[in-house]
Short mmCIF file of C-alpha atoms (C1' of nucleotides) in Angstrom, two decimals:
data_model
loop_
_atom_site.label_atom_id
_atom_site.label_comp_id
_atom_site.label_asym_id
_atom_site.label_seq_id
_atom_site.Cartn_x
_atom_site.Cartn_y
_atom_site.Cartn_z
CA UNK A 19 -3.70 0.38 -6.29
CA UNK A 20 -4.42 0.79 -9.77
CA UNK A 21 -3.16 2.77 -12.11
CA UNK A 22 -6.55 4.72 -11.73
CA UNK A 23 -6.06 5.58 -7.87
CA UNK A 24 -5.50 8.89 -6.78
CA UNK A 25 -1.50 10.45 -6.61
CA UNK A 26 -1.65 10.13 -2.67
CA UNK A 27 -2.91 6.39 -2.99
CA UNK A 28 -0.51 5.78 -5.48
CA UNK A 29 2.28 7.15 -3.09
CA UNK A 30 1.35 5.52 -0.46
CA UNK A 31 1.15 2.32 -1.70
CA UNK A 32 4.55 2.68 -3.22
CA UNK A 33 6.65 2.92 -0.02
CA UNK A 34 4.36 -0.16 1.52
CA UNK A 35 7.15 -2.09 0.56
CA UNK A 36 10.63 -2.62 2.01
CA UNK A 37 12.54 -3.23 -0.52
CA UNK A 38 10.75 -0.20 -2.21
CA UNK A 39 11.68 1.76 0.94
CA UNK A 40 15.51 0.88 0.63
CA UNK A 41 16.02 1.69 -2.58
CA UNK A 42 15.23 5.09 -2.23
CA UNK A 43 17.29 5.03 1.01
CA UNK A 44 20.33 4.41 -1.53
CA UNK A 45 19.05 6.44 -4.02
CA UNK A 46 18.73 9.08 -1.54
CA UNK A 47 22.61 8.84 -1.63
CA UNK A 48 23.15 9.37 -4.90
CA UNK A 49 22.08 8.06 -8.67
CA UNK A 50 22.42 4.07 -9.35
CA UNK A 51 21.99 1.97 -11.98
CA UNK A 52 19.47 -0.63 -12.13
CA UNK A 53 21.86 -3.24 -11.00
CA UNK A 54 23.48 -1.53 -8.12
CA UNK A 55 20.31 -0.83 -7.20
CA UNK A 56 19.63 -4.62 -6.86
CA UNK A 57 23.11 -6.09 -5.47
CA UNK A 58 22.25 -6.07 -2.50
CA UNK A 59 18.67 -8.49 -2.60
CA UNK A 60 18.26 -11.75 -2.93
CA UNK A 61 16.08 -11.02 -5.62
CA UNK A 62 16.26 -11.50 -9.86
CA UNK A 63 16.52 -8.86 -11.75
CA UNK A 64 12.70 -8.79 -13.00
CA UNK A 65 11.79 -8.50 -9.05
CA UNK A 66 14.01 -5.46 -9.37
CA UNK A 67 12.57 -3.80 -12.53
CA UNK A 68 9.24 -4.36 -11.26
CA UNK A 69 9.90 -2.40 -8.18
CA UNK A 70 11.11 0.30 -10.17
CA UNK A 71 8.78 0.21 -12.37
CA UNK A 72 6.09 0.63 -9.46
CA UNK A 73 8.82 3.78 -8.18
CA UNK A 74 8.60 5.50 -11.34
CA UNK A 75 4.77 5.39 -11.44
CA UNK A 76 4.77 7.16 -7.83
CA UNK A 77 7.08 9.82 -9.06
CA UNK A 78 8.95 8.53 -6.88
CA UNK A 79 12.29 8.27 -9.04
CA UNK A 80 13.06 8.98 -12.35
CA UNK A 81 15.24 6.55 -15.31
CA UNK A 82 17.46 7.92 -18.11
CA UNK A 83 19.09 5.73 -20.47
CA UNK A 84 22.90 5.74 -20.42
CA UNK A 85 24.23 3.17 -22.88
CA UNK A 86 23.24 0.38 -21.32
CA UNK A 87 23.08 1.52 -18.21
CA UNK A 88 19.63 3.06 -16.80
CA UNK A 89 20.99 5.46 -14.59
CA UNK A 90 18.47 5.85 -11.55
CA UNK A 91 17.55 9.08 -9.50
CA UNK A 92 15.43 10.48 -6.60
CA UNK A 93 12.31 12.27 -7.25
CA UNK A 94 10.98 12.94 -3.67
CA UNK A 95 8.21 15.34 -4.45
CA UNK A 96 5.37 13.20 -4.08
CA UNK A 97 6.49 12.51 -0.36
CA UNK A 98 5.39 16.04 0.34
CA UNK A 99 2.29 15.16 -0.23
CA UNK A 100 2.37 12.49 1.91
CA UNK A 101 4.30 13.61 4.85
CA UNK A 102 1.31 16.95 4.68
CA UNK A 103 -1.12 14.38 5.00
CA UNK A 104 0.21 12.66 8.33
CA UNK A 105 1.44 16.39 9.67
CA UNK A 106 -2.15 16.80 10.57
CA UNK A 107 -2.86 13.69 12.65
CA UNK A 108 0.82 15.09 14.88
CA UNK A 109 -1.16 16.32 17.35
CA UNK A 110 -3.56 13.10 17.37
CA UNK A 111 0.25 10.78 18.61
CA UNK A 112 2.00 14.11 20.25
CA UNK A 113 1.34 13.87 24.09
CA UNK A 114 -0.87 10.95 23.04
CA UNK A 115 -3.98 12.98 23.10
CA UNK A 116 -6.24 9.82 21.97
CA UNK A 117 -5.01 8.07 25.06
CA UNK A 118 -6.08 11.08 26.74
CA UNK A 119 -9.35 11.53 25.21
CA UNK A 120 -9.74 7.28 25.90
CA UNK A 121 -8.75 7.38 29.57
CA UNK A 122 -10.98 10.71 30.24
CA UNK A 123 -14.11 8.98 28.43
CA UNK A 124 -13.79 5.61 29.77
CA UNK A 125 -13.11 7.43 33.66
CA UNK A 126 -16.51 8.87 32.77
CA UNK A 127 -18.30 6.40 31.42
CA UNK A 128 -17.38 4.48 34.77
CA UNK A 129 -18.92 7.21 36.44
CA UNK A 130 -21.98 8.07 34.53
CA UNK A 131 -22.54 4.44 32.59
CA UNK A 132 -22.54 7.07 29.43
CA UNK A 133 -19.93 7.63 26.81
CA UNK A 134 -19.25 11.20 25.27
CA UNK A 135 -16.14 12.76 23.65
CA UNK A 136 -15.17 16.73 23.27
CA UNK A 137 -16.40 15.66 19.69
CA UNK A 138 -19.72 13.94 20.29
CA UNK A 139 -20.89 11.60 17.42
CA UNK A 140 -24.57 11.96 16.55
CA UNK A 141 -26.41 9.91 19.89
CA UNK A 142 -28.08 6.93 19.07
CA UNK A 143 -32.06 6.89 19.85
CA UNK A 144 -32.92 4.49 22.21
CA UNK A 145 -36.51 5.14 23.00
CA UNK B 12 0.77 -6.75 2.47
CA UNK B 13 0.92 -9.84 4.53
CA UNK B 14 0.21 -9.79 8.42
CA UNK B 15 3.90 -10.70 8.02
CA UNK B 16 4.84 -7.62 7.04
CA UNK B 17 7.03 -5.16 8.73
CA UNK B 18 5.21 -2.00 10.59
CA UNK B 19 6.07 0.46 8.63
CA UNK B 20 5.12 -1.38 5.16
CA UNK B 21 1.38 -2.16 7.63
CA UNK B 22 1.09 1.71 8.73
CA UNK B 23 1.60 2.77 4.53
CA UNK B 24 -0.81 -0.20 3.11
CA UNK B 25 -3.28 0.91 5.74
CA UNK B 26 -3.10 4.78 4.37
CA UNK B 27 -3.28 3.98 0.79
CA UNK B 28 -6.55 3.22 0.40
CA UNK B 29 -8.75 7.03 -0.21
CA UNK B 30 -11.63 5.25 2.00
CA UNK B 31 -9.58 3.98 4.87
CA UNK B 32 -7.72 7.97 4.74
CA UNK B 33 -11.03 9.76 4.97
CA UNK B 34 -12.41 7.35 8.20
CA UNK B 35 -9.31 8.09 10.06
CA UNK B 36 -9.56 12.13 8.80
CA UNK B 37 -13.62 11.33 10.16
CA UNK B 38 -12.06 9.49 13.38
CA UNK B 39 -9.85 12.81 13.91
CA UNK B 40 -12.61 15.12 14.42
CA UNK B 41 -14.55 12.19 16.96
CA UNK B 42 -15.55 8.83 18.03
CA UNK B 43 -17.92 7.21 15.86
CA UNK B 44 -19.79 3.57 15.24
CA UNK B 45 -19.08 1.67 12.32
CA UNK B 46 -22.75 2.79 10.93
CA UNK B 47 -21.44 6.36 10.99
CA UNK B 48 -18.22 5.89 9.59
CA UNK B 49 -20.12 3.78 6.53
CA UNK B 50 -22.24 6.26 5.72
CA UNK B 51 -20.34 8.72 3.22
CA UNK B 52 -19.80 5.59 1.19
CA UNK B 53 -21.50 3.68 -1.45
CA UNK B 54 -20.40 0.61 -0.39
CA UNK B 55 -21.40 -2.14 2.02
CA UNK B 56 -21.50 -2.51 5.60
CA UNK B 57 -18.90 -6.13 4.88
CA UNK B 58 -17.12 -3.39 2.53
CA UNK B 59 -16.19 -0.83 5.20
CA UNK B 60 -16.07 -3.83 7.59
CA UNK B 61 -13.08 -4.77 5.85
CA UNK B 62 -11.09 -1.29 5.62
CA UNK B 63 -11.61 -1.33 9.43
CA UNK B 64 -9.93 -4.18 9.98
CA UNK B 65 -6.83 -2.90 8.11
CA UNK B 66 -7.00 -0.14 9.82
CA UNK B 67 -7.13 -2.04 13.63
CA UNK B 68 -4.29 -4.76 11.92
CA UNK B 69 -2.44 -1.61 11.96
CA UNK B 70 -2.80 -0.11 14.90
CA UNK B 71 -4.55 2.57 13.78
CA UNK B 72 -7.76 2.59 15.17
CA UNK B 73 -9.12 1.14 18.12
CA UNK B 74 -12.45 -0.67 18.22
CA UNK B 75 -14.79 -0.82 21.82
CA UNK B 76 -18.27 -2.80 22.04
CA UNK B 77 -21.02 -0.33 23.22
CA UNK B 78 -24.44 -3.03 23.31
CA UNK B 79 -25.33 -3.41 19.49
CA UNK B 80 -22.58 -0.62 18.33
CA UNK B 81 -18.69 -0.98 18.03
CA UNK B 82 -17.32 2.51 18.75
CA UNK B 83 -14.64 3.47 16.47
CA UNK B 84 -11.32 5.77 18.14
CA UNK B 85 -8.32 7.07 16.56
CA UNK B 86 -5.40 6.54 17.28
CA UNK B 87 -2.49 7.98 15.33
CA UNK B 88 1.07 6.55 17.17
CA UNK B 89 1.56 4.44 13.64
CA UNK B 90 1.33 7.56 11.95
CA UNK B 91 4.54 8.65 14.04
CA UNK B 92 7.32 6.35 12.30
CA UNK B 93 5.57 7.19 8.79
CA UNK B 94 6.32 10.58 9.72
CA UNK B 95 9.48 10.11 10.60
CA UNK B 96 10.48 7.68 7.99
CA UNK B 97 9.25 10.94 5.17
CA UNK B 98 11.18 13.84 7.08
CA UNK B 99 14.30 11.86 6.80
CA UNK B 100 13.97 12.99 2.66
CA UNK B 101 12.36 16.48 3.18
CA UNK B 102 15.45 17.99 2.14
CA UNK B 103 15.25 16.35 -1.01
CA UNK B 104 12.08 17.86 -1.99
CA UNK B 105 12.60 21.41 -0.03
CA UNK B 106 14.61 23.43 -2.74
CA UNK B 107 14.29 21.13 -5.16
CA UNK B 108 17.41 19.31 -4.43
CA UNK B 109 17.01 16.68 -6.61
CA UNK B 110 16.87 19.30 -9.92
CA UNK B 111 19.42 21.17 -8.84
CA UNK B 112 21.74 17.75 -9.01
CA UNK B 113 20.10 16.52 -12.11
CA UNK B 114 20.52 19.82 -13.53
CA UNK B 115 24.28 20.59 -12.74
CA UNK B 116 24.79 16.75 -13.91
CA UNK B 117 23.00 16.63 -16.93
CA UNK B 118 24.80 20.29 -17.75
CA UNK B 119 28.62 19.01 -16.71
CA UNK B 120 27.59 15.42 -19.01
CA UNK B 121 27.01 18.56 -21.61
CA UNK B 122 30.37 19.64 -21.20
CA UNK B 123 32.49 16.74 -20.30
CA UNK B 124 30.76 13.44 -21.75
CA UNK B 125 30.88 11.80 -18.56
CA UNK B 126 28.27 11.49 -15.68
CA UNK B 127 28.70 12.34 -11.96
CA UNK B 128 26.87 13.75 -9.13
CA UNK B 129 27.27 14.74 -5.60
CA UNK B 130 27.97 10.98 -4.50
CA UNK B 131 29.19 9.14 -7.03
CA UNK B 132 27.62 5.12 -7.25
CA UNK B 133 31.09 3.11 -8.66
CA UNK B 134 32.20 3.45 -11.49
CA UNK B 135 31.29 0.09 -14.38
CA UNK B 136 34.51 -0.62 -15.69
CA UNK B 137 34.73 0.35 -19.46
CA UNK B 138 37.56 -2.09 -20.22
"C1'" DG C 12 29.36 -10.63 -37.77
"C1'" DC C 13 29.59 -12.41 -32.56
"C1'" DT C 14 29.41 -12.67 -28.14
"C1'" DT C 15 28.26 -10.10 -24.01
"C1'" DC C 16 26.23 -7.97 -20.99
"C1'" DA C 17 22.28 -4.38 -18.50
"C1'" DA C 18 17.45 -4.34 -18.53
"C1'" DT C 19 13.42 -5.07 -19.86
"C1'" DT C 20 9.30 -7.79 -21.53
"C1'" DA C 21 6.24 -12.35 -21.55
"C1'" DA C 22 4.73 -15.92 -19.12
"C1'" DC C 23 3.14 -18.43 -14.96
"C1'" DC C 24 2.33 -18.58 -10.29
"C1'" DA C 25 0.41 -18.34 -5.20
"C1'" DC C 26 -1.62 -15.13 -2.43
"C1'" DT C 27 -3.85 -10.43 -1.14
"C1'" DT C 28 -7.24 -6.43 -1.89
"C1'" DG C 29 -11.20 -4.62 -2.57
"C1'" DG C 30 -15.75 -5.45 -3.68
"C1'" DT C 31 -20.18 -8.30 -3.87
"C1'" DT C 32 -24.46 -10.92 -1.46
"C1'" DA C 33 -26.47 -14.17 2.03
"C1'" DA C 34 -26.08 -16.08 6.72
"C1'" DT C 35 -24.84 -15.58 11.33
"C1'" DT C 36 -24.31 -13.75 15.63
"C1'" DG C 37 -25.39 -10.46 19.68
"C1'" DA C 38 -28.19 -7.25 21.76
"C1'" DT C 39 -33.32 -4.25 21.84
"C1'" DA C 40 -37.64 -4.02 21.95
"C1'" DG C 41 -42.46 -5.74 21.99
"C1'" DC D 2 -40.68 -15.75 21.98
"C1'" DT D 3 -40.38 -13.40 18.38
"C1'" DA D 4 -38.97 -9.11 15.41
"C1'" DT D 5 -35.38 -5.75 14.19
"C1'" DC D 6 -31.11 -3.66 14.25
"C1'" DA D 7 -25.54 -3.27 13.94
"C1'" DA D 8 -22.07 -5.68 12.81
"C1'" DT D 9 -19.51 -9.22 11.44
"C1'" DT D 10 -17.90 -13.75 8.98
"C1'" DA D 11 -18.59 -16.87 4.52
"C1'" DA D 12 -18.42 -17.74 0.52
"C1'" DC D 13 -16.87 -16.28 -3.60
"C1'" DC D 14 -15.19 -12.86 -7.39
"C1'" DA D 15 -12.23 -9.88 -10.60
"C1'" DA D 16 -7.91 -7.76 -10.67
"C1'" DG D 17 -3.82 -6.34 -8.50
"C1'" DT D 18 1.23 -7.75 -6.42
"C1'" DG D 19 5.57 -9.40 -5.61
"C1'" DG D 20 7.99 -13.00 -7.46
"C1'" DT D 21 9.93 -16.68 -10.28
"C1'" DT D 22 12.64 -18.73 -15.65
"C1'" DA D 23 12.78 -17.72 -20.01
"C1'" DA D 24 13.27 -14.49 -23.96
"C1'" DT D 25 14.06 -10.57 -26.12
"C1'" DT D 26 16.11 -5.92 -26.42
"C1'" DG D 27 19.67 -3.03 -27.83
"C1'" DA D 28 24.71 -1.17 -26.91
"C1'" DA D 29 29.93 -2.23 -26.58
"C1'" DG D 30 33.90 -5.28 -27.56
"C1'" DC D 31 36.43 -7.77 -30.01
#
DNA sequence: GCTTCAATTAACCACTTGGTTAATTGATAG
DNA sequence: CTATCAATTAACCAAGTGGTTAATTGAAGC
């Protein structure tokens, strides 16, 4: 997920790591220093620093310098777009719509020996 | 994001690519063959095949063999957990709660020369 | 000035990712 | 049997990831 990737890809990529998600969960409870954020993890300080850079690159956290400390805060806005993107698929998991389609499709084929669905793809030629 | 990663990480990682998201969007409209899915992209067939493997590994699609063709279908269930995870942060982006906290915190510090927030982190010792 | 401490940067490593071209598998059509 | 076609696998490559240890920066405290 290079720096040239689109914002949504960068957001999803940043969320695709349990350490980073745990850091965001911690920050949801309030600001924290880098040291405090890294304390729960069996991981070196540079490793935490890199995770924070990824989160900052995704716009999911902001860092502010306070003397020797860097105070991190959650910036949840990018999650909004990710949430919206997923929202569009809600009907597909609610009520198991896709399983229903599959079931109907499967039984139909068993009867008539042909594939079909509500939004049929362009038929392949079998001359 | 190795195969040993947790399901949520695998889901987010699978979504962190615009080609794969476009494939899912296409499949939301109905089943399709691998060839049909790859047609819109300026990309080789093996590249599409790899993307489909990632999506299948995340449980986001299912493939069924039909003669020479592989019919792909959307399986949106894994998105449900991702959506739920993000949902927990809704209040942080709605109403710009985090910006509010930052504002209050910033003005407070300007007045009293000390940092503080609603859920304060453990204070650092400055002996 | 010297030390200590928080954090980052530098350099390195093993592994993954996203793409390529070439070869392979399986089914269909003559 | 042979040719064709959909799709995958194999082998390869450049770049990115997630981690390490060692070195560096910058502010604080005596």
